Tab-separated table of C-alpha atoms in Angstrom:
chain	number	residue	atom	x	y	z
A	22	MET	CA	0.390	-26.928	10.076
A	23	ASN	CA	3.331	-27.190	12.457
A	24	ASN	CA	5.492	-25.423	9.921
A	25	MET	CA	2.961	-22.578	9.773
A	26	ALA	CA	2.936	-22.306	13.553
A	27	ALA	CA	6.735	-22.072	13.644
A	28	THR	CA	6.838	-19.026	11.356
A	29	VAL	CA	6.253	-15.436	12.433
A	30	LEU	CA	4.235	-12.935	10.413
A	31	SER	CA	5.001	-9.267	11.041
A	32	VAL	CA	3.022	-6.334	9.631
A	33	VAL	CA	4.675	-2.944	9.097
A	34	ILE	CA	2.622	0.262	8.835
A	35	PRO	CA	4.375	3.505	7.831
A	36	ALA	CA	2.419	6.430	9.316
A	37	LEU	CA	2.514	10.208	9.033
A	38	ASN	CA	-0.292	12.233	10.634
A	39	GLU	CA	-2.807	9.383	10.630
A	40	ALA	CA	-4.632	10.088	13.898
A	41	THR	CA	-8.039	9.860	12.234
A	42	SER	CA	-7.486	6.447	10.660
A	43	ILE	CA	-4.745	4.450	12.390
A	44	GLU	CA	-6.995	2.930	15.059
A	45	ARG	CA	-9.406	1.432	12.514
A	46	THR	CA	-6.447	-0.031	10.638
A	47	LEU	CA	-5.082	-1.637	13.798
A	48	ASP	CA	-8.526	-2.969	14.741
A	49	ARG	CA	-8.537	-5.065	11.564
A	50	LEU	CA	-5.087	-6.504	12.295
A	51	VAL	CA	-5.039	-7.333	16.006
A	52	VAL	CA	-7.994	-9.729	15.772
A	53	GLN	CA	-6.198	-11.970	13.267
A	54	ASP	CA	-4.474	-14.904	14.954
A	55	ALA	CA	-2.235	-15.390	11.919
A	56	ILE	CA	-0.531	-12.047	12.619
A	57	ASP	CA	2.103	-12.166	15.358
A	58	GLU	CA	3.523	-8.644	15.324
A	59	ILE	CA	2.401	-5.191	14.172
A	60	ILE	CA	4.937	-2.390	13.904
A	61	VAL	CA	3.790	1.174	13.310
A	62	VAL	CA	6.621	3.348	12.007
A	63	ASP	CA	5.927	6.975	12.868
A	64	ASN	CA	7.546	9.188	10.252
A	65	GLY	CA	7.289	12.531	12.042
A	66	SER	CA	3.596	12.870	12.916
A	67	GLU	CA	2.373	16.064	14.574
A	68	ASP	CA	-1.291	15.190	15.061
A	69	GLY	CA	-1.301	12.753	17.960
A	70	THR	CA	-0.682	9.599	15.932
A	71	GLN	CA	2.086	8.517	18.316
A	72	LYS	CA	-0.088	8.805	21.424
A	73	ILE	CA	-2.930	6.879	19.808
A	74	VAL	CA	-0.597	4.041	18.839
A	75	LEU	CA	1.106	3.973	22.254
A	76	ASP	CA	-2.265	3.812	24.021
A	77	TYR	CA	-3.355	1.074	21.632
A	78	ALA	CA	-0.137	-0.875	22.204
A	79	ALA	CA	-0.699	-0.775	25.970
A	80	ALA	CA	-3.818	-2.891	25.452
A	81	HIS	CA	-2.453	-5.009	22.602
A	82	PRO	CA	1.089	-6.318	23.245
A	83	GLN	CA	1.554	-7.420	19.626
A	84	VAL	CA	1.544	-3.741	18.571
A	85	ALA	CA	4.723	-1.661	18.781
A	86	LEU	CA	5.667	1.879	17.774
A	87	ILE	CA	9.034	2.918	16.407
A	88	GLU	CA	10.183	6.236	14.955
A	89	GLU	CA	11.956	6.962	11.680
A	90	PRO	CA	13.058	10.619	11.354
A	91	GLN	CA	13.995	10.387	7.675
A	92	ARG	CA	10.863	11.321	5.767
A	93	GLY	CA	9.464	9.104	3.051
A	94	ILE	CA	7.854	5.693	2.769
A	95	PRO	CA	11.082	3.917	1.703
A	96	ALA	CA	12.855	4.947	4.910
A	97	ALA	CA	9.830	4.122	7.086
A	98	ARG	CA	9.286	0.757	5.394
A	99	ASN	CA	12.939	-0.204	5.714
A	100	ALA	CA	13.014	0.745	9.387
A	101	GLY	CA	9.959	-1.409	10.028
A	102	PHE	CA	11.188	-4.397	8.061
A	103	ASP	CA	14.584	-4.223	9.760
A	104	LYS	CA	13.006	-4.053	13.225
A	105	ALA	CA	10.450	-6.805	12.620
A	106	ARG	CA	11.212	-10.326	13.784
A	107	GLY	CA	8.988	-12.068	11.246
A	108	ASP	CA	9.913	-14.743	8.741
A	109	PHE	CA	7.234	-13.075	6.593
A	110	LEU	CA	7.063	-9.281	6.384
A	111	ALA	CA	3.753	-7.751	5.362
A	112	ARG	CA	3.061	-4.087	4.708
A	113	THR	CA	-0.069	-1.989	4.643
A	114	ASP	CA	-0.943	1.693	4.990
A	115	ALA	CA	-2.356	3.516	8.005
A	116	ASP	CA	-5.584	4.291	6.143
A	117	THR	CA	-6.153	0.746	4.869
A	118	LEU	CA	-8.568	-1.901	6.141
A	119	VAL	CA	-7.352	-5.416	5.412
A	120	GLY	CA	-9.685	-8.369	4.910
A	121	PRO	CA	-10.540	-10.625	7.880
A	122	ASP	CA	-8.369	-13.476	6.557
A	123	TRP	CA	-5.594	-11.276	5.164
A	124	GLY	CA	-2.896	-12.573	7.492
A	125	GLU	CA	-3.944	-16.200	7.029
A	126	VAL	CA	-3.827	-15.905	3.235
A	127	ILE	CA	-0.290	-14.483	3.398
A	128	ARG	CA	0.930	-17.044	5.898
A	129	HIS	CA	-0.591	-20.010	4.074
A	130	THR	CA	0.699	-18.983	0.635
A	131	LEU	CA	4.269	-18.263	1.680
A	132	THR	CA	4.414	-21.416	3.810
A	133	GLU	CA	2.977	-23.787	1.206
A	134	HIS	CA	4.755	-22.264	-1.807
A	135	PRO	CA	8.467	-21.771	-1.117
A	136	GLU	CA	8.998	-20.756	-4.763
A	137	ILE	CA	7.083	-17.506	-4.128
A	138	ALA	CA	9.191	-14.660	-2.739
A	139	ALA	CA	6.476	-12.031	-2.337
A	140	VAL	CA	2.729	-11.610	-2.670
A	141	THR	CA	0.373	-8.760	-3.431
A	142	GLY	CA	-3.395	-8.617	-3.460
A	143	ILE	CA	-6.496	-6.861	-4.731
A	144	THR	CA	-7.090	-3.395	-3.277
A	145	THR	CA	-10.318	-1.421	-3.524
A	146	TYR	CA	-11.653	1.692	-1.717
A	147	HIS	CA	-13.582	1.910	1.556
A	148	ASP	CA	-14.544	5.601	1.365
A	149	SER	CA	-15.152	6.390	-2.308
A	150	PRO	CA	-18.500	7.504	-3.763
A	151	VAL	CA	-17.604	5.799	-7.045
A	152	GLY	CA	-15.525	2.912	-5.717
A	153	PHE	CA	-17.953	0.395	-7.167
A	154	PHE	CA	-16.472	1.090	-10.607
A	155	LEU	CA	-13.119	-0.254	-9.425
A	156	LYS	CA	-14.800	-3.343	-7.972
A	157	ILE	CA	-16.643	-3.930	-11.247
A	158	GLY	CA	-13.368	-3.588	-13.131
A	159	TYR	CA	-11.705	-6.212	-10.954
A	160	TYR	CA	-14.721	-8.494	-11.306
A	161	LEU	CA	-14.564	-8.316	-15.093
A	162	GLN	CA	-10.803	-8.920	-15.109
A	163	ASP	CA	-11.278	-11.923	-12.849
A	164	ARG	CA	-13.974	-13.334	-15.135
A	165	ARG	CA	-11.540	-13.020	-18.062
A	166	GLY	CA	-8.768	-14.741	-16.127
A	167	LYS	CA	-6.635	-11.601	-15.973
A	168	LEU	CA	-6.146	-11.585	-12.200
A	169	GLY	CA	-3.835	-13.759	-10.146
A	170	GLY	CA	-0.571	-15.456	-11.011
A	171	GLN	CA	2.934	-14.124	-11.420
A	172	VAL	CA	3.225	-10.329	-11.712
A	173	GLY	CA	5.962	-7.709	-11.935
A	174	ASN	CA	4.641	-5.164	-9.468
A	175	MET	CA	3.206	-4.900	-5.960
A	176	HIS	CA	0.764	-2.539	-4.273
A	177	GLY	CA	2.149	-0.945	-1.136
A	178	PRO	CA	-0.992	-1.131	1.038
A	179	ASN	CA	-1.447	-4.821	0.273
A	180	MET	CA	1.769	-6.819	0.044
A	181	ALA	CA	4.131	-9.187	1.859
A	182	ILE	CA	7.639	-10.526	1.321
A	183	ARG	CA	9.770	-13.307	2.765
A	184	ARG	CA	12.496	-12.071	5.090
A	185	SER	CA	15.054	-14.035	3.059
A	186	ALA	CA	13.942	-12.217	-0.112
A	187	TRP	CA	14.025	-8.855	1.673
A	188	GLU	CA	17.553	-9.468	2.899
A	189	THR	CA	18.559	-10.383	-0.656
A	190	VAL	CA	17.295	-7.146	-2.226
A	191	ARG	CA	17.466	-4.620	0.609
A	192	ALA	CA	20.723	-3.085	-0.581
A	193	ASP	CA	19.291	-2.797	-4.103
A	194	THR	CA	16.278	-0.719	-3.059
A	195	THR	CA	16.400	3.056	-3.175
A	196	MET	CA	15.898	5.398	-0.226
A	197	ARG	CA	14.967	8.331	-2.467
A	198	PRO	CA	11.533	9.761	-1.597
A	199	ASP	CA	10.773	10.624	-5.242
A	200	VAL	CA	10.277	7.065	-6.510
A	201	ALA	CA	7.417	4.565	-6.301
A	202	GLU	CA	8.735	2.448	-3.435
A	203	ASP	CA	6.484	-0.559	-4.078
A	204	LEU	CA	7.421	-0.680	-7.768
A	205	ASP	CA	11.076	-0.183	-6.825
A	206	LEU	CA	10.957	-3.192	-4.501
A	207	ALA	CA	9.177	-5.279	-7.129
A	208	LEU	CA	11.804	-4.450	-9.770
A	209	CYS	CA	14.569	-5.385	-7.349
A	210	LEU	CA	12.927	-8.764	-6.761
A	211	THR	CA	12.420	-9.334	-10.482
A	212	LYS	CA	16.053	-8.548	-11.304
A	213	ARG	CA	17.095	-11.210	-8.806
A	214	GLY	CA	14.740	-13.753	-10.351
A	215	LEU	CA	12.481	-13.778	-7.283
A	216	ARG	CA	8.829	-14.495	-7.974
A	217	ILE	CA	5.949	-12.152	-7.072
A	218	GLU	CA	2.463	-13.645	-7.012
A	219	GLN	CA	-0.837	-11.790	-7.137
A	220	LEU	CA	-3.446	-13.419	-4.875
A	221	THR	CA	-7.095	-12.773	-5.660
A	222	ASP	CA	-8.138	-13.695	-2.108
A	223	MET	CA	-5.671	-11.281	-0.468
A	224	ARG	CA	-8.069	-8.364	-0.069
A	225	ALA	CA	-7.744	-4.876	1.361
A	226	GLU	CA	-9.601	-1.566	1.130
A	227	THR	CA	-7.641	1.672	1.192
A	228	SER	CA	-8.679	5.319	1.307
A	229	ALA	CA	-9.490	7.175	-1.916
A	230	ARG	CA	-8.420	10.526	-0.444
A	231	ARG	CA	-5.464	10.700	-2.842
A	232	ARG	CA	-8.025	11.199	-5.597
A	233	ARG	CA	-8.323	14.819	-4.495
A	234	THR	CA	-4.868	15.476	-5.893
A	235	SER	CA	-4.972	17.971	-8.760
A	236	PRO	CA	-4.444	16.517	-12.262
A	237	ARG	CA	-1.173	18.434	-12.543
A	238	ASP	CA	0.226	16.974	-9.315
A	239	TRP	CA	-1.138	13.537	-10.197
A	240	TRP	CA	0.770	13.645	-13.473
A	241	ARG	CA	3.955	14.409	-11.541
A	242	PHE	CA	3.171	11.486	-9.290
A	243	GLN	CA	2.676	9.179	-12.282
A	244	LEU	CA	6.084	10.199	-13.603
A	245	THR	CA	7.666	8.690	-10.486
A	246	GLY	CA	6.861	5.303	-11.992
A	247	LEU	CA	8.973	6.036	-15.050
A	248	ARG	CA	11.739	7.405	-12.849
A	249	THR	CA	11.667	4.236	-10.768
A	250	ILE	CA	11.962	2.065	-13.874
A	251	THR	CA	14.970	3.967	-15.244
A	252	ASP	CA	16.660	4.172	-11.840
A	253	GLN	CA	16.593	0.370	-11.621
A	254	GLY	CA	18.270	0.077	-15.007
A	255	TYR	CA	15.224	-0.804	-17.100
A	256	GLN	CA	14.223	0.893	-20.334
A	257	VAL	CA	10.966	2.823	-20.384
A	258	ARG	CA	8.818	1.401	-23.179
A	259	PRO	CA	5.685	2.705	-24.943
A	260	PHE	CA	3.614	0.325	-22.822
A	261	HIS	CA	4.815	2.008	-19.624
A	262	ARG	CA	3.945	5.444	-20.994
A	263	ALA	CA	0.523	4.229	-22.078
A	264	VAL	CA	-0.157	2.920	-18.571
A	265	ILE	CA	0.623	6.229	-16.864
A	266	VAL	CA	-1.353	8.223	-19.431
A	267	GLY	CA	-4.340	5.934	-18.873
A	268	ALA	CA	-3.998	6.249	-15.107
A	269	TRP	CA	-3.792	10.028	-15.369
A	270	LEU	CA	-6.867	10.234	-17.607
A	271	THR	CA	-8.866	8.035	-15.241
A	272	HIS	CA	-7.842	10.204	-12.303
A	273	THR	CA	-8.631	13.444	-14.129
A	274	VAL	CA	-12.147	12.263	-14.974
A	275	GLN	CA	-12.811	11.377	-11.330
A	276	TRP	CA	-11.133	14.393	-9.773
A	277	PRO	CA	-14.148	16.781	-9.938
A	278	ILE	CA	-16.242	14.202	-8.075
A	279	TYR	CA	-13.757	13.890	-5.229
A	280	ARG	CA	-13.331	17.653	-4.899
A	281	PHE	CA	-16.852	17.801	-3.501
A	282	TRP	CA	-16.750	14.590	-1.496
A	283	ASP	CA	-16.473	14.842	2.294
A	284	PHE	CA	-14.392	11.836	3.358
A	285	ASP	CA	-15.195	12.288	7.050
A	286	ARG	CA	-18.971	12.482	6.670
A	287	ARG	CA	-19.095	10.251	3.562
A	288	ARG	CA	-21.326	12.623	1.641
A	289	PHE	CA	-21.105	15.318	-1.007
A	290	THR	CA	-20.671	18.966	-0.035
A	291	LEU	CA	-20.959	22.269	-1.879
A	292	ARG	CA	-17.534	23.344	-0.692
A	293	PRO	CA	-14.541	21.772	-2.451
A	294	GLY	CA	-12.404	19.768	-0.067
A	295	ARG	CA	-8.707	20.355	0.428
A	296	ALA	CA	-6.424	17.684	-0.971
A	297	ARG	CA	-4.637	15.585	1.629
A	298	VAL	CA	-1.742	14.601	-0.564
A	299	SER	CA	1.832	15.323	0.416
A	300	ALA	CA	4.921	15.651	-1.720
A	301	VAL	CA	5.730	12.668	-3.888
A	302	GLY	CA	7.351	9.885	-1.916
A	303	GLU	CA	5.879	11.030	1.388
A	304	HIS	CA	2.753	9.741	3.055
A	305	THR	CA	-0.725	10.973	2.363
């Protein structure tokens, strides 16, 4: 327990135009005693995100705001990780609601298991009309013993890494905005022989608003995964292609539902909503 108390857990949140969601995200984090520091990295917001975070930080000294002018999650993430003082560096998104014991699960795992370099968790949706399908899918995988254990990827809104591991791979990671930054980081860890563990009790709920992306743009987004794999020197295999095709098909089937879903009012509407998805590699 003393060892756990001696460590510092920092959480980094890249943010771009997240005025409508950032406060709820911070509310979930500041009440967790296991979290010592929360750094919001503003990536060029024009909607009042900065003011909201600064006002929030005035009442919560563990929250800080920094700016990163270079657009893209890789640049924002790196700026936050470099600024953070934590022995453990967690990351989530500005539209994500972490579980009430999220910080404790991260801290306990990385403290008690020095062989683990990074952790990632189970992420579902908090604003989806059909999000229960994802929860059912995870439940069935868990029943079959397919969740948890060593993995080769991480999910950006729900992950953490040791500072020592980050310092080992930082120079290997790409700053290009047209790659999947979480997969890129995971591949860098794997190449160095550093272990990533999936934790079934590390829970978070993110926004499903990306599901409004058109099938054509979603396909382009899926291709960033293949680009990330090749850029890190790995060979793209049929399995990788099958995964992105499956992900694209799943998205395409759901897309008509989300077109008529009002994320603010949490109800269906007769007017199709406008997608809130930016260029690949940027925030959404």
